[in-house]
Short mmCIF file of C-alpha atoms in Angstrom, two decimals:
data_model
loop_
_atom_site.label_atom_id
_atom_site.label_comp_id
_atom_site.label_asym_id
_atom_site.label_seq_id
_atom_site.Cartn_x
_atom_site.Cartn_y
_atom_site.Cartn_z
CA MET A 27 -0.88 17.50 10.12
CA ARG A 28 0.38 17.76 6.43
CA HIS A 29 1.67 21.01 5.17
CA ALA A 30 2.72 22.08 1.42
CA HIS A 31 6.20 22.95 1.13
CA PRO A 32 8.33 24.65 -1.75
CA ALA A 33 9.79 22.59 -4.36
CA ARG A 34 13.22 21.60 -3.55
CA PRO A 35 15.87 21.56 -6.39
CA GLY A 36 15.56 18.37 -8.80
CA VAL A 37 12.01 17.74 -7.97
CA PRO A 38 9.85 17.88 -11.01
CA GLU A 39 6.54 19.84 -10.91
CA PRO A 40 3.40 17.56 -10.83
CA THR A 41 2.34 18.36 -14.11
CA LEU A 42 2.78 15.40 -16.07
CA THR A 43 -0.07 12.93 -16.30
CA SER A 44 0.06 9.25 -16.84
CA ASP A 45 -1.09 5.88 -15.07
CA THR A 46 1.40 4.75 -12.57
CA HIS A 47 -0.77 1.72 -11.71
CA ALA A 48 1.04 -1.16 -11.46
CA PRO A 49 0.02 -5.06 -10.85
CA CYS A 50 0.34 -6.38 -7.10
CA ARG A 51 3.16 -8.42 -6.33
CA ASN A 52 4.44 -10.31 -3.26
CA PRO A 53 7.00 -8.11 -1.13
CA GLY A 54 10.44 -9.67 -1.17
CA SER A 55 10.79 -9.37 -4.83
CA ALA A 56 12.64 -6.69 -6.39
CA ASP A 57 9.98 -4.73 -8.37
CA THR A 58 7.53 -4.82 -5.56
CA PRO A 59 5.23 -1.47 -5.85
CA ALA A 60 4.08 0.62 -3.35
CA ILE A 61 1.21 1.19 -5.32
CA PRO A 62 -1.08 -1.99 -5.56
CA ALA A 63 -3.68 -2.84 -7.95
CA GLN A 64 -6.97 -1.70 -6.10
CA HIS A 65 -9.83 -2.90 -8.52
CA GLN A 66 -12.64 -4.42 -6.60
CA GLY A 67 -15.42 -6.39 -8.14
CA PRO A 68 -19.19 -5.39 -8.00
CA THR A 69 -20.28 -5.13 -4.60
CA HIS A 70 -24.03 -5.99 -5.08
CA SER A 71 -23.23 -9.34 -7.32
CA PRO A 72 -23.93 -12.96 -5.82
CA PRO A 73 -21.15 -14.57 -4.13
CA SER A 74 -18.70 -16.20 -6.63
CA ALA A 75 -15.49 -17.61 -6.91
CA THR A 76 -13.89 -14.24 -7.01
CA SER A 77 -16.05 -12.31 -4.63
CA PRO A 78 -15.02 -10.97 -1.34
CA LEU A 79 -17.54 -13.24 0.30
CA HIS A 80 -15.55 -16.29 -1.37
CA GLY A 81 -11.97 -14.58 -0.64
CA LEU A 82 -13.03 -13.97 3.17
CA THR A 83 -14.49 -17.62 3.78
CA ARG A 84 -11.29 -19.08 2.42
CA PHE A 85 -9.33 -16.64 4.28
CA ASN A 86 -11.12 -17.75 7.54
CA ALA A 87 -10.87 -21.30 6.83
CA ALA A 88 -6.85 -21.49 5.95
CA SER A 89 -4.08 -22.31 8.06
CA ALA A 90 -2.25 -19.81 10.21
CA ALA A 91 0.81 -20.06 7.80
CA GLU A 92 -1.66 -19.64 4.91
CA ALA A 93 -3.41 -16.48 6.09
CA GLU A 94 -0.28 -14.61 7.54
CA ALA A 95 1.57 -15.34 4.37
CA LEU A 96 -1.39 -13.25 2.61
CA LEU A 97 -1.13 -10.80 5.15
CA LEU A 98 2.49 -10.50 4.77
CA SER A 99 1.82 -9.79 1.09
CA CYS A 100 -0.22 -6.60 2.28
CA CYS A 101 2.25 -5.36 4.88
CA ARG A 102 5.57 -6.68 5.65
CA SER A 103 5.13 -6.88 9.53
CA ARG A 104 5.00 -10.14 11.16
CA ARG A 105 3.49 -9.19 14.28
CA TRP A 106 0.70 -7.30 12.24
CA ALA A 107 -0.05 -10.48 10.05
CA GLU A 108 -0.14 -12.65 13.28
CA ARG A 109 -2.07 -10.50 14.97
CA VAL A 110 -4.82 -10.03 12.13
CA ALA A 111 -4.79 -13.87 11.53
CA ALA A 112 -5.11 -14.85 15.07
CA HIS A 113 -8.79 -13.28 15.21
CA ARG A 114 -10.08 -15.05 12.58
CA PRO A 115 -13.05 -15.79 11.71
CA TYR A 116 -14.20 -12.64 10.60
CA PRO A 117 -17.98 -12.34 9.70
CA THR A 118 -17.78 -9.36 7.09
CA LEU A 119 -15.01 -8.08 5.10
CA ASP A 120 -15.50 -4.75 6.86
CA ALA A 121 -14.74 -6.27 10.04
CA LEU A 122 -11.59 -7.62 8.76
CA LEU A 123 -10.53 -4.75 7.43
CA ALA A 124 -11.38 -2.65 10.55
CA ALA A 125 -9.25 -5.27 12.72
CA ALA A 126 -6.11 -4.74 9.95
CA ASP A 127 -6.51 -0.74 10.66
CA GLU A 128 -6.75 -1.17 14.64
CA ALA A 129 -3.40 -3.78 14.44
CA GLY A 130 -1.81 -1.45 12.19
CA TYR A 131 -2.24 1.18 14.90
CA ASP A 132 -0.83 -1.02 17.66
CA LEU A 133 2.42 -1.56 16.01
CA SER A 134 5.73 -0.88 17.94
CA ARG A 135 8.08 1.73 15.97
CA ALA A 136 10.37 -0.97 15.39
CA ASP A 137 7.66 -3.03 13.55
CA LEU A 138 6.57 0.09 11.58
CA ASP A 139 9.76 1.01 10.55
CA GLY A 140 10.31 -2.24 9.25
CA ALA A 141 7.33 -2.68 7.11
CA LEU A 142 8.34 0.90 5.62
CA ALA A 143 11.65 -0.41 4.89
CA ALA A 144 10.16 -3.64 2.96
CA GLU A 145 8.15 -1.24 0.69
CA SER A 146 9.46 -0.42 -2.91
CA SER A 147 8.85 2.71 -5.04
CA ALA A 148 6.04 1.95 -7.90
CA PRO A 149 7.23 2.36 -11.40
CA PRO A 150 4.84 4.45 -13.95
CA HIS A 151 2.74 2.27 -16.19
CA PRO A 152 4.63 0.92 -19.34
CA ASP A 153 2.62 3.00 -21.66
CA ALA A 154 3.77 6.19 -19.87
CA PRO A 155 5.87 8.74 -22.04
CA PRO A 156 9.62 8.84 -21.47
CA ALA A 157 9.12 12.16 -19.85
CA ALA A 158 6.69 10.99 -17.13
CA ARG A 159 9.01 8.04 -16.34
CA THR A 160 12.18 10.25 -16.04
CA ALA A 161 9.96 12.84 -13.55
CA LEU A 162 8.84 10.06 -11.45
CA ARG A 163 12.34 8.53 -11.09
CA ALA A 164 13.88 12.01 -10.19
CA ALA A 165 11.20 12.35 -7.62
CA HIS A 166 11.37 9.05 -5.99
CA ALA A 167 15.21 9.32 -5.92
CA ALA A 168 14.96 12.75 -4.15
CA TYR A 169 12.55 11.43 -1.69
CA GLU A 170 14.83 8.36 -0.93
CA SER A 171 17.94 10.34 -0.38
CA SER A 172 15.95 12.81 2.27
CA PHE A 173 14.49 9.86 4.11
CA GLY A 174 16.43 6.51 3.44
CA ARG A 175 13.06 4.48 2.22
CA ALA A 176 10.83 4.40 -0.60
CA PHE A 177 7.92 6.75 -0.93
CA VAL A 178 4.62 5.20 0.41
CA ILE A 179 1.55 6.61 -0.69
CA SER A 180 -2.07 4.97 -0.93
CA LEU A 181 -3.71 5.97 -4.35
CA GLU A 182 -7.40 3.94 -3.58
CA GLY A 183 -9.91 6.01 -5.13
CA VAL A 184 -7.75 8.03 -7.41
CA ARG A 185 -8.32 7.80 -11.17
CA PRO A 186 -5.50 6.36 -13.23
CA GLY A 187 -5.08 9.22 -15.40
CA GLU A 188 -4.36 11.38 -12.19
CA ARG A 189 -2.12 9.00 -10.31
CA LEU A 190 1.39 10.29 -11.60
CA ASP A 191 0.25 13.97 -10.72
CA GLN A 192 -0.78 12.65 -7.33
CA VAL A 193 2.47 10.91 -6.79
CA LEU A 194 4.78 13.70 -7.65
CA ALA A 195 2.56 16.27 -5.69
CA GLY A 196 2.99 14.11 -2.72
CA ILE A 197 6.64 13.86 -2.85
CA ARG A 198 7.01 17.37 -3.55
CA SER A 199 4.75 18.36 -0.46
CA ARG A 200 6.54 15.81 1.98
CA LEU A 201 9.86 16.38 1.20
CA GLY A 202 10.15 19.33 3.38
CA ASN A 203 8.83 17.29 6.57
CA GLU A 204 10.94 16.61 9.41
CA PRO A 205 11.82 13.10 9.47
CA GLU A 206 9.48 12.13 12.52
CA GLU A 207 6.65 14.04 10.93
CA GLU A 208 7.09 12.23 7.83
CA ARG A 209 7.35 8.75 9.39
CA VAL A 210 4.17 9.57 10.69
CA ILE A 211 2.31 10.24 7.48
CA ALA A 212 4.34 7.47 5.91
CA ALA A 213 2.89 4.89 8.55
CA ASP A 214 -0.87 6.37 7.88
CA GLU A 215 -0.41 5.85 3.94
CA LEU A 216 1.15 2.40 4.90
CA ARG A 217 -2.20 1.37 6.66
CA ARG A 218 -4.31 2.50 4.14
CA LEU A 219 -1.86 0.78 1.58
CA ALA A 220 -2.46 -2.36 3.58
CA ARG A 221 -5.95 -2.03 3.92
CA ALA A 222 -6.24 -1.58 -0.01
CA ARG A 223 -4.16 -4.52 -0.64
CA LEU A 224 -5.97 -6.63 1.47
CA ALA A 225 -9.45 -5.90 0.04
CA PHE A 226 -8.08 -6.58 -3.46
CA ARG A 227 -6.58 -9.64 -2.73
CA LEU A 228 -9.97 -11.44 -1.12
CA SER A 229 -12.11 -9.64 -3.88
CA GLU A 230 -9.82 -11.09 -6.52
CA GLY A 231 -9.76 -14.54 -4.97
CA LEU A 232 -6.05 -14.84 -5.18
CA THR A 233 -4.47 -18.04 -4.06
CA LEU A 234 -3.05 -18.24 -0.61
CA ARG A 235 0.13 -19.43 -0.19
CA HIS A 236 3.12 -19.98 2.05
CA SER A 237 5.33 -16.70 2.46
CA GLU A 238 8.98 -17.04 0.99
CA ALA A 239 10.22 -14.95 3.78
#
């Protein structure tokens, strides 16, 4: 259960508002964000080269290595990627996302810790004012100092103009958690984030490619 905690010294109040949205990049690069692009195309349009249906068809038909590479770009757990890929074909995108959720809950502690450790803090939007960038860097640094890993949060459904406030408020409220309590919350956010990344990649028709890992 999440609880609000008093702000710790050095953690900015969540009052600055800006867009923390950043494009998706494959995990393993230095600038991999913890917050992915989560835009999805129209849900009622006919199948096209960038529709979820087209992406799902390609995902189902891909080789195991290709499917696992795409999945690893959503969550850096080899076990999770192998399990989701092994249960293809999926009849619908919802079925695939449900399977991704289920596989996430079945990860061992070591698998989950490894996936969390592979995440990186997302930078603010390049157009964010200097004060906003400074506030976000300070908040991320405080969290990483306390828990030894990047702050993970899913911003699915949050409007761009509210994302910075959401991240700052999330860091502030979670800094007071005990390590195990925070690990459980971070794991839940990672599952939501992996689901959003997967939906985004399929809806955008991104190219399947072999992982560099």
